mmCIF file of C-alpha atoms and ligand atoms in Angstrom:
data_model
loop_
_atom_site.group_PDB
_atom_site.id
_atom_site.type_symbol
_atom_site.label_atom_id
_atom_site.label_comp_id
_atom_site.label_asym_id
_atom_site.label_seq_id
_atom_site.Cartn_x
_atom_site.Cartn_y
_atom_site.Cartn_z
ATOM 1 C CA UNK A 127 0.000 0.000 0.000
ATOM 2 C CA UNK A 128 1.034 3.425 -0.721
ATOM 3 C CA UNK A 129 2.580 4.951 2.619
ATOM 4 C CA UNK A 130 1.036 8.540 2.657
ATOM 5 C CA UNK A 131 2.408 11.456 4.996
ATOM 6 C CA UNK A 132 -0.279 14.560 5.665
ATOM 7 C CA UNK A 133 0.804 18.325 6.217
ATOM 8 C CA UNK A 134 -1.823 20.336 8.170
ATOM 9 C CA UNK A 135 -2.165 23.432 9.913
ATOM 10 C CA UNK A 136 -5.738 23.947 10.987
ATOM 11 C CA UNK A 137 -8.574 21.950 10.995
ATOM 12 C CA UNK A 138 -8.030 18.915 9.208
ATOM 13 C CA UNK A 139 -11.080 18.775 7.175
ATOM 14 C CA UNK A 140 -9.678 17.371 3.842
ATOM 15 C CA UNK A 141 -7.543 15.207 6.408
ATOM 16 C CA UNK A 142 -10.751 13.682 7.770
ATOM 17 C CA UNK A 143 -12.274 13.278 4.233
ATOM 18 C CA UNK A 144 -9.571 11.295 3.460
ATOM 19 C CA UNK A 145 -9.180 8.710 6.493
ATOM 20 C CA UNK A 146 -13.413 8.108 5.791
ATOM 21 C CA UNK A 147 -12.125 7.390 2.381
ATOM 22 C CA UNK A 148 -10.154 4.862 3.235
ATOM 23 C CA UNK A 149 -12.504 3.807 6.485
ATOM 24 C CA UNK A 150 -15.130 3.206 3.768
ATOM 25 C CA UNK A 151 -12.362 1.125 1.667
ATOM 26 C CA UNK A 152 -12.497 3.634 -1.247
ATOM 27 C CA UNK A 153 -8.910 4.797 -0.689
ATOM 28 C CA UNK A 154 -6.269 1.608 0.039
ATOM 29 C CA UNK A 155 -3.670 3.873 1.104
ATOM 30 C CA UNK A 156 -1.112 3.794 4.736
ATOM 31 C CA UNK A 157 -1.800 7.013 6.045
ATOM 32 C CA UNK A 158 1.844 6.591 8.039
ATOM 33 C CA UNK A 159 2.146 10.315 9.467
ATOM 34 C CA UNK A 160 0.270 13.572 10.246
ATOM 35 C CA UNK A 161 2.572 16.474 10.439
ATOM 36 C CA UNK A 162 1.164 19.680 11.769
ATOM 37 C CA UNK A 163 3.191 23.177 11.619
ATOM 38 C CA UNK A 164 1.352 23.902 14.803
ATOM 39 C CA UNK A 165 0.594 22.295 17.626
ATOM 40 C CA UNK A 166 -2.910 23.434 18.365
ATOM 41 C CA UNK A 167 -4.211 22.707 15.118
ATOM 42 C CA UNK A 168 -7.455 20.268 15.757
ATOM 43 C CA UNK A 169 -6.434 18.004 12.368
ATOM 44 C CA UNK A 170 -4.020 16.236 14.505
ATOM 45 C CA UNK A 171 -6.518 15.618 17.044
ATOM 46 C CA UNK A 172 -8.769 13.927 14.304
ATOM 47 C CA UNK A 173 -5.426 12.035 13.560
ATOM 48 C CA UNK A 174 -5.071 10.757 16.925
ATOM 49 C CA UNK A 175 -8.570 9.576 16.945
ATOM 50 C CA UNK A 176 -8.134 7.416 14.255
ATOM 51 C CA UNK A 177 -4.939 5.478 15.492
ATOM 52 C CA UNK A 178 -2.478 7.840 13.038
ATOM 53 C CA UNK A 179 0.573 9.343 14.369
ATOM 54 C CA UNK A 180 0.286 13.026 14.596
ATOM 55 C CA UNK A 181 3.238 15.424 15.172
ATOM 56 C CA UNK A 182 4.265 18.818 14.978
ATOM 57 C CA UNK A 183 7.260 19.818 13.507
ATOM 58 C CA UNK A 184 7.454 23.337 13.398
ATOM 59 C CA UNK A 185 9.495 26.612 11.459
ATOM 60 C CA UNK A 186 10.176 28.588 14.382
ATOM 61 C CA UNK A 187 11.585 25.511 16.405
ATOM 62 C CA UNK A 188 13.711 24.180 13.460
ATOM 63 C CA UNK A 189 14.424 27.673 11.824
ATOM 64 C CA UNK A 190 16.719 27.065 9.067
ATOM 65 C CA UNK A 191 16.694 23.196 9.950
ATOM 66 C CA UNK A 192 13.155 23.194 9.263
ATOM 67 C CA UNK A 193 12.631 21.594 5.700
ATOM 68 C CA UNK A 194 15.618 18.618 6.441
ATOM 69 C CA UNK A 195 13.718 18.041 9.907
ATOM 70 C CA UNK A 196 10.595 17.302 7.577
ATOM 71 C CA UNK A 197 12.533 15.524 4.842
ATOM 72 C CA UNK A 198 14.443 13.278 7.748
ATOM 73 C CA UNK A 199 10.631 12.733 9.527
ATOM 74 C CA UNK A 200 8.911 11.043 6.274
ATOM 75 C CA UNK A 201 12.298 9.115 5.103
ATOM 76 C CA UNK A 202 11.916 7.460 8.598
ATOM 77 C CA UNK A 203 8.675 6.628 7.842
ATOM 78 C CA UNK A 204 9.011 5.579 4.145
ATOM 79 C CA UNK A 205 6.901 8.529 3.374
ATOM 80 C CA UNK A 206 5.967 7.851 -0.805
ATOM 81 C CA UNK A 207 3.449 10.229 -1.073
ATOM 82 C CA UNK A 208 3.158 13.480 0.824
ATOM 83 C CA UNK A 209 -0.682 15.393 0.730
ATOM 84 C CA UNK A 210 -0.429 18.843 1.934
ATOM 85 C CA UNK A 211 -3.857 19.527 3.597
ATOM 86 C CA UNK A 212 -4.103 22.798 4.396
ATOM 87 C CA UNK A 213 -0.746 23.116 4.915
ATOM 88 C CA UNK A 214 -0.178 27.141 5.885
ATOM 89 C CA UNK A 215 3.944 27.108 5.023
ATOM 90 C CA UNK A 216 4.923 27.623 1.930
ATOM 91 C CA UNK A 217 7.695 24.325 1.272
ATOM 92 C CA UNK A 218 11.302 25.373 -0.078
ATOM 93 C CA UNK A 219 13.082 23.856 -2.963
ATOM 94 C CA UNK A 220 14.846 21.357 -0.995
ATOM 95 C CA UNK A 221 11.668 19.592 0.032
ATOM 96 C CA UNK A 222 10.095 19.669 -3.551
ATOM 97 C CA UNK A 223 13.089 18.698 -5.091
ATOM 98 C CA UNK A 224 13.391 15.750 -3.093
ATOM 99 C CA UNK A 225 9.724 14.639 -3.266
ATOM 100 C CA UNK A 226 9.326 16.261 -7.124
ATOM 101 C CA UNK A 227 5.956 15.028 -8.578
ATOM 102 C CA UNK A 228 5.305 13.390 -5.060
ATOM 103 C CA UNK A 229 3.555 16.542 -3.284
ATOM 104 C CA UNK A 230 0.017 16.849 -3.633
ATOM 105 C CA UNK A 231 -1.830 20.173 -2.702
ATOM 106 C CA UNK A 232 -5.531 21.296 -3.099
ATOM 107 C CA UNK A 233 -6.612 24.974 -3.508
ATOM 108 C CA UNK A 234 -9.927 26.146 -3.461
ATOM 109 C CA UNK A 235 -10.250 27.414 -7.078
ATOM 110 C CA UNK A 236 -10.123 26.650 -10.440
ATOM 111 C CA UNK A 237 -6.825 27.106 -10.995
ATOM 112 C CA UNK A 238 -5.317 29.433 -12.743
ATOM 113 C CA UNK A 239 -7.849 31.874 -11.446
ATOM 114 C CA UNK A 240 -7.389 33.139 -7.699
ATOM 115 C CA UNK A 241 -4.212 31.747 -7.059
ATOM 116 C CA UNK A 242 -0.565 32.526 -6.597
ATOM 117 C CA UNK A 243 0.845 34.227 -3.575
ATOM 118 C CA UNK A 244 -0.621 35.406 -1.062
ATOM 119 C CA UNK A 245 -4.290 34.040 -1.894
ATOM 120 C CA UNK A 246 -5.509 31.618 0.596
ATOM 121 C CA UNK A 247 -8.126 30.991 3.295
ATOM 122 C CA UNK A 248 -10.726 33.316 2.833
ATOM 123 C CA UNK A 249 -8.950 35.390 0.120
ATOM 124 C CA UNK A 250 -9.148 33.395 -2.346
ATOM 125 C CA UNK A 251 -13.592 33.805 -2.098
ATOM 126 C CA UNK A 252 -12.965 37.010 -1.944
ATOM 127 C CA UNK A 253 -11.597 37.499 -5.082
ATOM 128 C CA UNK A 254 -13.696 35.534 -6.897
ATOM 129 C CA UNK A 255 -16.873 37.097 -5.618
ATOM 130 C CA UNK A 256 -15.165 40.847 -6.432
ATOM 131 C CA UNK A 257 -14.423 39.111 -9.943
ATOM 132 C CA UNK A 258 -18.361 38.024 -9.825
ATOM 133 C CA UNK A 259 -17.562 34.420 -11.481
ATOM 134 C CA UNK A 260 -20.433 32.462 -11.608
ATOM 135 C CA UNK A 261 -18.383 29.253 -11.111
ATOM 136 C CA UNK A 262 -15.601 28.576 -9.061
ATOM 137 C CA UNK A 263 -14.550 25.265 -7.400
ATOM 138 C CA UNK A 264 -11.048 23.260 -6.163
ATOM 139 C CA UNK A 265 -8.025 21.974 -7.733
ATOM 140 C CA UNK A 266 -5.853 19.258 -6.602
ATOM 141 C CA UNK A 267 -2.220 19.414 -8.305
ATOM 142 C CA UNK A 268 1.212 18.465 -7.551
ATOM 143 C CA UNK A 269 3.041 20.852 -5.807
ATOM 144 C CA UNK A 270 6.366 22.595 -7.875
ATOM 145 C CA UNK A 271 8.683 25.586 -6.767
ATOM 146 C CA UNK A 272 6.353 27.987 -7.571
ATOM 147 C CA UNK A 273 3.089 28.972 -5.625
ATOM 148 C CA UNK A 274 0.178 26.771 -7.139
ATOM 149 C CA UNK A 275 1.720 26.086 -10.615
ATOM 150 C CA UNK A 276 2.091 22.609 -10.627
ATOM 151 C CA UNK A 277 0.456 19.759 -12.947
ATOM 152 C CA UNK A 278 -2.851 20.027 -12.363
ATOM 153 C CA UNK A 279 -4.391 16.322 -10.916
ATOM 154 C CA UNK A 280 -8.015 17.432 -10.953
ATOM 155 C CA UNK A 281 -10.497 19.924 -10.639
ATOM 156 C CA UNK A 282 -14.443 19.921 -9.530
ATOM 157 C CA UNK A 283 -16.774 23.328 -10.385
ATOM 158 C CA UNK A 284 -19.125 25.175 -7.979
ATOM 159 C CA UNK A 285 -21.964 27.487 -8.613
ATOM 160 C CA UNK A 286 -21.388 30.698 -6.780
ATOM 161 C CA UNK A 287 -25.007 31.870 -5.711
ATOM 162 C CA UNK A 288 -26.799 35.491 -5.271
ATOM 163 C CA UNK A 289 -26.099 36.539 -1.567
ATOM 164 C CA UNK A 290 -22.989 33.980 -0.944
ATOM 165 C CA UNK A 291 -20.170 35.515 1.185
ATOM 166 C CA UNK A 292 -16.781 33.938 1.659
ATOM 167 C CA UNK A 293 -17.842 32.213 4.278
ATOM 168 C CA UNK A 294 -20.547 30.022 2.763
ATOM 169 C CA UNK A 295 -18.952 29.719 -0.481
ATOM 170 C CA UNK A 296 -15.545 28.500 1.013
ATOM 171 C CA UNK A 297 -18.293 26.179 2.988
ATOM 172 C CA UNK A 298 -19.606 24.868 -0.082
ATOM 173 C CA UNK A 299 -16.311 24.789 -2.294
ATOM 174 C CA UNK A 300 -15.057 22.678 0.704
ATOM 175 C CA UNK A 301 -18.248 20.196 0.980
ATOM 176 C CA UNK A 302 -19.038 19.752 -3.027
ATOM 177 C CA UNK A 303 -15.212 19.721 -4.042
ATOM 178 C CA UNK A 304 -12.737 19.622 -1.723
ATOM 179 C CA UNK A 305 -13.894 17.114 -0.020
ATOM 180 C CA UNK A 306 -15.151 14.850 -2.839
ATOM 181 C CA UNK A 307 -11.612 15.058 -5.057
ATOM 182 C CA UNK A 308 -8.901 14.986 -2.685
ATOM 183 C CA UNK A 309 -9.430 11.482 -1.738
ATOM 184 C CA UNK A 310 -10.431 10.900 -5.833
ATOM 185 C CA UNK A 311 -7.129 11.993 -6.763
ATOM 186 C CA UNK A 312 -5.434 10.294 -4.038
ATOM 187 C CA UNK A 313 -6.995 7.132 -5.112
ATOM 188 C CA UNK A 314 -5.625 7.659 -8.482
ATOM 189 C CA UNK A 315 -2.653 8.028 -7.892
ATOM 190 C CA UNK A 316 -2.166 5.441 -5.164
ATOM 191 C CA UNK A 317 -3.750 3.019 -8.318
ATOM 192 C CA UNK A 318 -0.600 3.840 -10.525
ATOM 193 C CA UNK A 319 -3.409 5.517 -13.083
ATOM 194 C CA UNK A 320 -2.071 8.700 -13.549
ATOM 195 C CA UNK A 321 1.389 10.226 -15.138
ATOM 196 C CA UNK A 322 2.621 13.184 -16.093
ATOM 197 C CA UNK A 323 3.857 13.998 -19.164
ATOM 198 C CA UNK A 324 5.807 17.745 -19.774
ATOM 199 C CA UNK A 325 3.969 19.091 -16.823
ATOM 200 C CA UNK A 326 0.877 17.477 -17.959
ATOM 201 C CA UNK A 327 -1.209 15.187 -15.726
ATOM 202 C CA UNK A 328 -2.771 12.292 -18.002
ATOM 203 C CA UNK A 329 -4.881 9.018 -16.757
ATOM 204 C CA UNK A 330 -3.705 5.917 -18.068
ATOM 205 C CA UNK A 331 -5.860 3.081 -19.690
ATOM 206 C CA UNK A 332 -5.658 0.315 -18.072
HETATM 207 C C1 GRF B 193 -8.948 24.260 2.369
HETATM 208 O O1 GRF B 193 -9.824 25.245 1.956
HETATM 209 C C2 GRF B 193 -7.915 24.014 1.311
HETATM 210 O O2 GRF B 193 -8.394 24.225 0.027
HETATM 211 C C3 GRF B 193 -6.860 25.010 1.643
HETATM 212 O O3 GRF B 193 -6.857 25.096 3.048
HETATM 213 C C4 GRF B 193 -8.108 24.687 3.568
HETATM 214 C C5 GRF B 193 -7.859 23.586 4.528
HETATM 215 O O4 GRF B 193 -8.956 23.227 5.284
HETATM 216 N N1 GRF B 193 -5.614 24.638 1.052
HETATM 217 P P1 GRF B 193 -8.887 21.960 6.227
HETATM 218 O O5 GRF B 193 -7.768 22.171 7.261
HETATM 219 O O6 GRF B 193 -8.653 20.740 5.385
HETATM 220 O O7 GRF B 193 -10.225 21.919 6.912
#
């Protein structure tokens, strides 16, 4: 089985999507590690719960040792796949370049509209409601060195409606997409059904 690691900093939802993924035995994956950038953030309670290991490894402790503290963490722990859920730190080149194609991420847009530094959390609504797009959504892609310009895995559409605020369009971006493609794209992966091709993401017939 695919030995998965999980970045989090908050709440874990996309975390929890995925462990009833593979509670439901839709996803046949090893969730090996949860690795929070903060201590108090209530995804590694939901970790714990479930009978994963849940840490914290954090920048300010580690400073410039930060990203071979990670690195060393998931090598212990054959780490094969890492899935950044929620993840608030942005990852430096030596952790991409020694997990390249292996980082997964998930942004709540379609990608490449709202993204790029500094849009996040709430942001990232708020833009697209200013922008008045009808449809927005989430992307899951791997992660590169830049900030959300990797392959693209896959992508779901949501209708923005009269009246919505950030709130309860990041609500319903998280419940009709987020939460219904992570563990999709996951799965496909962990199934050997995907490649990528010049930057390209393509599904393989099997
Ligand atoms: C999600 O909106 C995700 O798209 C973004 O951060 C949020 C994480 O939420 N990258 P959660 O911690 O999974 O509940």
């Amino acid at each position: 089985m695919l030995r998965v690691g999980v970045l989090v900093s908050g709440g874990g939802t996309n975390l929890q999507a995925i462990i009833d993924s593979v509670k439901k035995g839709n996803l046949k994956i090893d969730i090996v590690t949860v690795v929070s950038s903060s201590e108090r953030a209530y995804a590694l309670e939901r970790a714990r719960g479930n009978g994963i290991e849940a840490v914290c490894i954090s920048r300010k402790e580690y400073k410039e040792d930060f990203e071979a503290a990670l690195i060393r963490h998931f090598k212990e722990r054959e780490v094969e796949l890492v899935v950044m859920a929620g993840f608030m730190v942005i990852l430096g080149e030596t952790f991409i370049r020694e997990y390249k194609n292996k980082i997964l991420n998930i942004h709540p847009s379609l990608i490449p509209s709202f993204c790029g530094e500094g849009m996040y959390g709430l942001k990232v609504h708020e833009a697209a409601l200013k922008k008045g797009v009808k449809l927005t959504g989430a992307t899951v892609h791997f992660v590169d060195e830049g900030t959300d310009t990797g392959p693209i895995v896959m992508q779901k559409a949501v209708a923005v409606k009269g009246g919505d605020t950030p709130e309860t369009l990041q609500r319903r971006v998280m419940e009709e997409a987020e939460w219904e493609i992570y563990p999709e794209a996951v799965r496909l992966i962990s199934e050997g059904e995907l490649v990528i091709e010049n930057n390209i993401v393509r599904r393989v017939v099997k």
